[in-house]
Coordinates of C-alpha atoms in Angstrom, one line a residue:
X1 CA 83.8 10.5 0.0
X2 CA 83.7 13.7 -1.6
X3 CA 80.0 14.0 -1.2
X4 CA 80.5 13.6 2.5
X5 CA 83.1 16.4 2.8
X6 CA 80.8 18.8 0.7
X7 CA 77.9 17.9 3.5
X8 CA 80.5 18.3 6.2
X9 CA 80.5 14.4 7.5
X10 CA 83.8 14.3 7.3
X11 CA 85.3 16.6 9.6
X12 CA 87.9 17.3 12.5
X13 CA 86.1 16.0 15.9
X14 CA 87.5 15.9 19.2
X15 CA 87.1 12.7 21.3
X16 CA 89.0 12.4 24.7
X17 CA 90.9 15.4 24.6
X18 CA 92.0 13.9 21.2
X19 CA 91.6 15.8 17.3
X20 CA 91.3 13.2 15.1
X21 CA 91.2 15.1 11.6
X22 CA 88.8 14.3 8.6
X23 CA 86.5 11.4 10.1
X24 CA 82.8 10.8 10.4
X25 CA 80.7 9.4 13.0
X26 CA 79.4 5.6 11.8
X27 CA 75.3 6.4 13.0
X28 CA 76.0 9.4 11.1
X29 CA 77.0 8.2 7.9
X30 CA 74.1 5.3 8.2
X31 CA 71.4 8.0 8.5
X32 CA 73.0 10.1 5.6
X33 CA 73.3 7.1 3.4
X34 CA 68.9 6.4 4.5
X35 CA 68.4 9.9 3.7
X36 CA 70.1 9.9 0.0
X37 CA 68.8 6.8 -0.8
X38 CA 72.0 5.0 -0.7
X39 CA 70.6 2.3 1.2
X40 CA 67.0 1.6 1.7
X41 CA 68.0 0.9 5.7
X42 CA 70.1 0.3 8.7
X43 CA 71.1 -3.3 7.7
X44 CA 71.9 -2.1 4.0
X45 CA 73.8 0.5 5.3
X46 CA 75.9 -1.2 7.3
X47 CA 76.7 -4.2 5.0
X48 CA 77.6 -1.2 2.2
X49 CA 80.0 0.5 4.8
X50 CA 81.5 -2.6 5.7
X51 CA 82.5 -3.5 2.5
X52 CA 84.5 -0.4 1.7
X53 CA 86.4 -1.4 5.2
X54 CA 86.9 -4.8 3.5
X55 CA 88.4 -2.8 0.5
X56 CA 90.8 -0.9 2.3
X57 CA 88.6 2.5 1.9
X58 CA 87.7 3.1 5.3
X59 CA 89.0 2.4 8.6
X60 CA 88.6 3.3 12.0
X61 CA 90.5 5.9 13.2
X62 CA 92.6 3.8 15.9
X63 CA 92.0 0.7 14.1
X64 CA 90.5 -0.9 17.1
X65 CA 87.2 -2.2 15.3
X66 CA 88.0 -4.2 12.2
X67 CA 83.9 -4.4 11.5
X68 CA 82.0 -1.6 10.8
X69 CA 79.4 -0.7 13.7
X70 CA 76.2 1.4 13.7
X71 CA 77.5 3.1 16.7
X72 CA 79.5 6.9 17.8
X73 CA 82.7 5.4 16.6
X74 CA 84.8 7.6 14.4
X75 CA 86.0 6.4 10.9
X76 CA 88.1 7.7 8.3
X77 CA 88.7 7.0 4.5
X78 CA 92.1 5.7 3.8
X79 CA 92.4 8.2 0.9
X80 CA 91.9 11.5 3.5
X81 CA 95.2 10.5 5.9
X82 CA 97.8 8.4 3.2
X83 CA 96.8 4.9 4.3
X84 CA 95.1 3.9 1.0
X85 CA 96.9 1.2 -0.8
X86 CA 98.3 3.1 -3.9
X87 CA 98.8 0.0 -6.3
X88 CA 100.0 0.5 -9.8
X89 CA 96.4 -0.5 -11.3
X90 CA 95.0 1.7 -8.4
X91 CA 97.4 5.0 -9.8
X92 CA 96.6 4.5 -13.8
X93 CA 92.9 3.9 -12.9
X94 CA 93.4 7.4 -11.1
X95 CA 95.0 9.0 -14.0
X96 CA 92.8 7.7 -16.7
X97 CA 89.4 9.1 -14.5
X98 CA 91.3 12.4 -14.3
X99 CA 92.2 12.8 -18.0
X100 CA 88.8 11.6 -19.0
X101 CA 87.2 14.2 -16.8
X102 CA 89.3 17.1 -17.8
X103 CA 88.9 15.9 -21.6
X104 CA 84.8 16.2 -21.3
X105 CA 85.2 19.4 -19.6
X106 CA 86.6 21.7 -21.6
X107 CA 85.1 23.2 -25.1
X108 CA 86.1 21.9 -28.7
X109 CA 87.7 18.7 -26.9
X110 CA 88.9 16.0 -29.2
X111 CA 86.7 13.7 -27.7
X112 CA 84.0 13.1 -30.5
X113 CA 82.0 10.5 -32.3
X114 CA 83.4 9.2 -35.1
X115 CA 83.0 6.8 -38.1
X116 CA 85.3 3.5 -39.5
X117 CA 84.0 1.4 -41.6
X118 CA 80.5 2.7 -41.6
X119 CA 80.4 2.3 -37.8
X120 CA 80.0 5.1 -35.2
X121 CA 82.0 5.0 -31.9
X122 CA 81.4 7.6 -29.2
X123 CA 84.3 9.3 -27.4
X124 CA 86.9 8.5 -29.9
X125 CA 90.4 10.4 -30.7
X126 CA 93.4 10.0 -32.9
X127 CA 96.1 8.4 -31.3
X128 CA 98.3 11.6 -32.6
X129 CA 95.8 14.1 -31.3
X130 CA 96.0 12.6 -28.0
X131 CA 99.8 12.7 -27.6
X132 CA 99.8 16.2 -29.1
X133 CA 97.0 17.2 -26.3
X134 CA 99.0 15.2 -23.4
X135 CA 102.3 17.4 -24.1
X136 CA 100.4 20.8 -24.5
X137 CA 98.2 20.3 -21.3
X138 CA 101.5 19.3 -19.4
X139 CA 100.4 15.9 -18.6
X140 CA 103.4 14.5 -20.2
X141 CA 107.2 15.7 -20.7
X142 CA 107.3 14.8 -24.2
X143 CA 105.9 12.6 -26.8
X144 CA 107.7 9.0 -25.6
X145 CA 106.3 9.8 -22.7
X146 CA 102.7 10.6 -23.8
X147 CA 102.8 7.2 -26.0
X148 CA 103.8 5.3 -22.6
X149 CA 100.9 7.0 -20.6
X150 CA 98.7 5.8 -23.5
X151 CA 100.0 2.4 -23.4
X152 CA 99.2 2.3 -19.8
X153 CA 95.8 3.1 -20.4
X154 CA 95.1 1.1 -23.4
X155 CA 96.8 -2.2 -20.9
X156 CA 94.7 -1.3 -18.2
X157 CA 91.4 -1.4 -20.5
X158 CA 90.7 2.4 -19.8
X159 CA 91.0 2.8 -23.2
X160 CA 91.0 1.0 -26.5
X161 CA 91.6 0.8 -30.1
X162 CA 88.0 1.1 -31.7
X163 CA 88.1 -2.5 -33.9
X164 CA 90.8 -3.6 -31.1
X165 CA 93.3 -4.6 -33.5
X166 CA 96.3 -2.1 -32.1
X167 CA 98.3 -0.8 -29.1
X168 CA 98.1 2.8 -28.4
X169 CA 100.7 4.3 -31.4
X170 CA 101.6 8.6 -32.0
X171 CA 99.1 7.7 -34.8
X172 CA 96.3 8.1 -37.0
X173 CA 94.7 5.5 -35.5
X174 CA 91.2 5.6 -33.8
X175 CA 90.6 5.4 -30.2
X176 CA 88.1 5.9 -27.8
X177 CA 87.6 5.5 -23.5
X178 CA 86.2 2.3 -22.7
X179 CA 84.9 3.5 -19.4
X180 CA 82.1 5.7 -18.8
X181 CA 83.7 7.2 -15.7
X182 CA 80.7 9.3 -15.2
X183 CA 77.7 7.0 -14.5
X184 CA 76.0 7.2 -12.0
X185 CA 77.2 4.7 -9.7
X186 CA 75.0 3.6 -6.5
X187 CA 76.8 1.9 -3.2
X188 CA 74.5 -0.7 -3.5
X189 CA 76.1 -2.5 -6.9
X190 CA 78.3 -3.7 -4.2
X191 CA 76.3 -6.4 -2.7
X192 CA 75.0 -7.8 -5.4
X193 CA 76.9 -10.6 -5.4
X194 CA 77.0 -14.3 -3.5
X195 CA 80.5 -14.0 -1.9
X196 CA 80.2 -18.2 -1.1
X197 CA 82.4 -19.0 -3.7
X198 CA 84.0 -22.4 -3.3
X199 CA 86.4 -24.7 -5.8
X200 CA 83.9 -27.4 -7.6
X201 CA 84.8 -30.7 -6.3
X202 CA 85.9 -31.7 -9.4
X203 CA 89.1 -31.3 -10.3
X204 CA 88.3 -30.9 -14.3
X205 CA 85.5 -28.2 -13.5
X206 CA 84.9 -24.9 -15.2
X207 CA 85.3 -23.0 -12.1
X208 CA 83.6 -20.0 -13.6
X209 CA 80.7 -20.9 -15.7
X210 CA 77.6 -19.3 -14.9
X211 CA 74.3 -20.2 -14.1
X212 CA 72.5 -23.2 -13.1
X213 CA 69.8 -23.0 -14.5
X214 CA 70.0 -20.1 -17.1
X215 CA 67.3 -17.9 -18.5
X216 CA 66.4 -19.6 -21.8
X217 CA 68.2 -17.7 -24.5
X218 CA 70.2 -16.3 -22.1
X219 CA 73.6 -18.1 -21.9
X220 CA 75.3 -21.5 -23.1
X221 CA 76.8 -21.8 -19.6
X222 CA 76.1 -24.1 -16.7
X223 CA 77.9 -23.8 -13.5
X224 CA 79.4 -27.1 -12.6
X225 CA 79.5 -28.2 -8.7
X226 CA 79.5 -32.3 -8.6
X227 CA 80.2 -35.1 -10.6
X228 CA 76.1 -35.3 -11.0
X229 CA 76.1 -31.8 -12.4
X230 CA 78.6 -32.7 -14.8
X231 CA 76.7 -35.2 -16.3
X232 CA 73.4 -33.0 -16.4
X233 CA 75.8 -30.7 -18.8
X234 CA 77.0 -33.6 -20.9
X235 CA 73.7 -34.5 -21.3
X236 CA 72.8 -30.9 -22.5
X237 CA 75.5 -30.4 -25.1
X238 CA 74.2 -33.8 -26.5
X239 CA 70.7 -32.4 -26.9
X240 CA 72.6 -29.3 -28.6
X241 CA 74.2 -31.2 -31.2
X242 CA 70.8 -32.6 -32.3
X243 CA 69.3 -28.8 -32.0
X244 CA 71.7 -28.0 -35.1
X245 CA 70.1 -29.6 -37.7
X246 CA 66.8 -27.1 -36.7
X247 CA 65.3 -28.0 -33.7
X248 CA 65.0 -24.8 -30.8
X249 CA 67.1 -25.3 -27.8
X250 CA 66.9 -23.4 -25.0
X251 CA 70.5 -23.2 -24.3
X252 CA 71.1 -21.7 -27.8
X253 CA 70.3 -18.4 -29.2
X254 CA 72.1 -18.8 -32.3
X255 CA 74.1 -21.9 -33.9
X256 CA 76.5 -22.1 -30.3
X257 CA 80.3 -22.4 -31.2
X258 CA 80.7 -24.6 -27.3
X259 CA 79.6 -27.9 -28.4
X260 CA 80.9 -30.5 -25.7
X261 CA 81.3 -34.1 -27.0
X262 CA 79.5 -36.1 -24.1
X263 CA 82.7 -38.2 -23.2
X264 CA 84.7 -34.8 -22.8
X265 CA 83.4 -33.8 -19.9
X266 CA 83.2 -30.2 -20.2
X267 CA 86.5 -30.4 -21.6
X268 CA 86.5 -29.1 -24.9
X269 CA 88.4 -29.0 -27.9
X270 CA 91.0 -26.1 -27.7
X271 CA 90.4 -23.2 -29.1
X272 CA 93.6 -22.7 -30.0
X273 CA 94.7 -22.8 -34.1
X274 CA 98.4 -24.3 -32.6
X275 CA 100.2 -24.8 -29.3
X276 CA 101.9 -21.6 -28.3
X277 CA 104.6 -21.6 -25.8
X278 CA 105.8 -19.2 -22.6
X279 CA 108.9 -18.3 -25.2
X280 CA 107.4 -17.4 -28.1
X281 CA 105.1 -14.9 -26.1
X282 CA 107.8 -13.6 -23.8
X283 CA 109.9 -13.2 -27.2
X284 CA 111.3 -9.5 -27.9
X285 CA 109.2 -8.4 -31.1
X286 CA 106.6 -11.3 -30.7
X287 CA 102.6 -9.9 -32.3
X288 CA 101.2 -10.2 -28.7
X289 CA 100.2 -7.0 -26.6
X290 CA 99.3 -7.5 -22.8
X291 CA 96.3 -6.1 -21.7
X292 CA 95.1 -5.7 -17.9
X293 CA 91.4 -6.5 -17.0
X294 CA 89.4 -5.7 -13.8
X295 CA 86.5 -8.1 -13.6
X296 CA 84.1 -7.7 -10.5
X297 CA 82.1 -11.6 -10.4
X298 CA 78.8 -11.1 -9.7
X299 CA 76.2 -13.5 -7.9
X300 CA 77.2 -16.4 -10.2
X301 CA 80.9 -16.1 -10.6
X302 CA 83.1 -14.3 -13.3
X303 CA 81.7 -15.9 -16.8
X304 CA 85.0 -17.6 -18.5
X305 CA 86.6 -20.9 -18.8
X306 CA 90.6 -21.4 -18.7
X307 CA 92.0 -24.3 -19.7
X308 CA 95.7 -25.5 -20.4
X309 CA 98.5 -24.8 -18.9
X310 CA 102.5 -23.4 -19.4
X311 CA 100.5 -21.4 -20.7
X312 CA 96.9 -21.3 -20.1
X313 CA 94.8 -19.4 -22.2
X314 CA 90.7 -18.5 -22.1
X315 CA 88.7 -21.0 -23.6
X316 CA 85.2 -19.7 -23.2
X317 CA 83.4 -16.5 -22.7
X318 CA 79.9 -15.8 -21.3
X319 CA 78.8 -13.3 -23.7
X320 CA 76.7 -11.7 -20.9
X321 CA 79.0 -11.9 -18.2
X322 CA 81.1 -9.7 -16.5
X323 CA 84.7 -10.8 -18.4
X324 CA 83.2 -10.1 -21.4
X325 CA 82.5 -6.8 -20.6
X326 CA 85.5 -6.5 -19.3
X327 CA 87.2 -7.3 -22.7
X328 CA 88.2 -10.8 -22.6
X329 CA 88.3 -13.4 -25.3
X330 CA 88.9 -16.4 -26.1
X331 CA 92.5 -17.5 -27.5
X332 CA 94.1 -14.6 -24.6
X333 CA 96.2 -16.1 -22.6
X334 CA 96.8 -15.6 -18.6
X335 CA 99.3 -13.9 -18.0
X336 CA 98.8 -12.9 -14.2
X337 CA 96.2 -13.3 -11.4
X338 CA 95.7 -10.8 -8.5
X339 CA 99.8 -9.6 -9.3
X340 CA 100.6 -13.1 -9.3
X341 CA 102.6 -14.2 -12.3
X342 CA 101.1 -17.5 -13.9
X343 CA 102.3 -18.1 -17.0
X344 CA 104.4 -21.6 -15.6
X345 CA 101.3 -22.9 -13.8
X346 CA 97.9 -25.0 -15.1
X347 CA 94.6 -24.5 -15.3
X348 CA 93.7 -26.0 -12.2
X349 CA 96.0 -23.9 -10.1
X350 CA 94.9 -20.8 -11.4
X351 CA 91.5 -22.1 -11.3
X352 CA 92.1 -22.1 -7.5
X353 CA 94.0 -19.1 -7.5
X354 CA 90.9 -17.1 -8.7
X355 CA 88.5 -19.0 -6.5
X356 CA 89.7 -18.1 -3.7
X357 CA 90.7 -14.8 -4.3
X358 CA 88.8 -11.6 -4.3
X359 CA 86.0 -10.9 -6.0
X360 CA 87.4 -8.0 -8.0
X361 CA 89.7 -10.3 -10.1
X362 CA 92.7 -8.5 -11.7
X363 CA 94.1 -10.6 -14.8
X364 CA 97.0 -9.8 -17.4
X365 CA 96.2 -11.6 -20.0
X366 CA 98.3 -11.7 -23.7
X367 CA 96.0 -10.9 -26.9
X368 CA 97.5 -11.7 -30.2
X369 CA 97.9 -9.0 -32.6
X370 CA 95.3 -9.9 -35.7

């Protein structure tokens, strides 16, 4: 968007005695997007555009075409005329880009790379020296206030303790941003996906286990679709129990810590030391903090297992999937999916919740505090 106000795209235009202010012309905005390598063609182009109008970040300007056409239409970003949804996640997202970039910005800023425990963390701070630079640069009334805003972003996975073992405290504790917001981000990471998501027929599947057939070394996850499939992964987690003793498997990098017993069927032991119930976490004082995680699936889903229910909690991560590099782990449990609070239903509910919901999955989840 801003790169298409700097080139002057996105402009006042007239169109039957009619100003419609900051829009762009669709066969415009293709041939820019060819030019700047943003899409290799026409097709690409569109299929990009249209998913930022199926993300409520563009629209046209009379809302008459709900697609996205190579044509003179006129279009407008949500953002440039106050129709952009403006969600909570949306507004801390916001605030955490803007503090990081005014943060890398400016000389001697307390951004720096650090050491604990004879590790090195880039972008770290104090929590103290943050709350002292939030007050002085205005960005907060007061120190309560500053811890708050902290708290928010630490929640929302924007930033994070360095060995994850605290909230955001007016501390000497050591933090750093999670995100990189400045990579270099290309429109095209949006399509690669396989949006034909659909519920396994089986009502005890892993509705988020990854691949098929996996890369050797690569993962310890199948995806399950049918009862047939099932049994293909019972008959793998057999083979792995035998691989133990010194035998290579495939499936297996190192000694795996999923071992299935065949008659489980992909239902595993818990991971869980004890039941924990919706009271104890909800409890005032309780050593849980909630954290908020945006996971975008890719082409073969999100890469976690939920299981049990009143609460449910995560019972497998793909180490090289896209929840684990969102931050979640096993033993968290769900808290809410999409804004939808879940901590009363089961696993298969919120299996089907997630299914078919968007694929830019926003979960609470609640992390015990080691």
């Amino acid at each position: 968007r801003l790169r298409l106000h700097d080139g002057k795209l996105v402009k006042d235009r007239r169109y039957h005695l009619r100003t419609y202010p900051n829009c762009f012309v669709a066969k415009e905005l293709t041939d820019w997007l060819i030019d700047h390598k943003e899409a290799p063609d026409r097709e690409t182009g569109i299929r990009l555009m249209q998913k930022l109008m199926d993300h409520y970040i563009i629209h046209h300007v009379c809302d008459e075409h709900p697609d996205y056409k190579d044509a003179k239409l006129l279009y407008r970003f949500r953002k440039d005329d106050g129709t952009f949804p403006l969600t909570k996640d949306v507004k801390v997202f916001m605030r955490g880009q803007s503090l990081y970039e005014k943060l890398v910005s400016v000389e001697g800023s307390i951004l720096k790379v650090r050491e604990e425990n004879s590790v090195k963390y880039q972008r770290t701070f104090l929590g103290c020296e943050m709350i002292d630079w939030l007050v002085q640069e205005g960005e907060a009334e007061n120190r309560k206030e500053a811890v708050e805003l902290g708290r928010a972003l630490l929640e929302h996975g924007i930033i994070q303790h360095v060995s994850n073992r605290h909230h955001f405290f007016d501390s000497d504790n050591l933090y750093q941003f999670w995100i990189n917001f400045r990579r270099r981000r290309r429109l095209t990471e949006l399509l690669n996906e396989n949006s034909s998501r659909t519920l396994s027929e089986s009502p005890d599947s892993p509705f988020c286990l990854r691949k098929l057939n996996p890369d050797p070394g690569n993962t310890s996850f199948l995806s399950v679709q049918t009862n047939k499939e099932i049994k293909i992964v019972s008959a793998v987690r057999r083979s792995s129990i035998t691989s133990l003793a010194g035998n290579s498997n495939p499936y297996f990098s190192t000694t795996p810590t999923l071992v299935f017993p065949p008659v489980a069927e992909c239902n595993p032991k818990s991971v869980l030391k004890r039941p924990v119930t919706n009271e104890e976490l909800l409890s005032p004082g309780a050593p849980y903090i909630k954290k908020t995680l945006t996971i975008v699936g890719d082409a073969v889903g999100w890469g976690f297992v939920v299981r049990g229910g009143r609460p449910c909690h995560i019972q497998a991560v793909d180490p090289g999937g896209p929840a684990a590099a969102a931050g979640m782990k096993v033993c968290q449990f769900v808290f809410s999916v999409n804004g939808m609070y879940v901590l009363h239903l089961d696993y298969q509910t919120i299996s089907s919740l997630i299914m078919t919901g968007p694929r830019t999955l926003v979960m609470e989840v609640m992390e015990a505090i080691e």
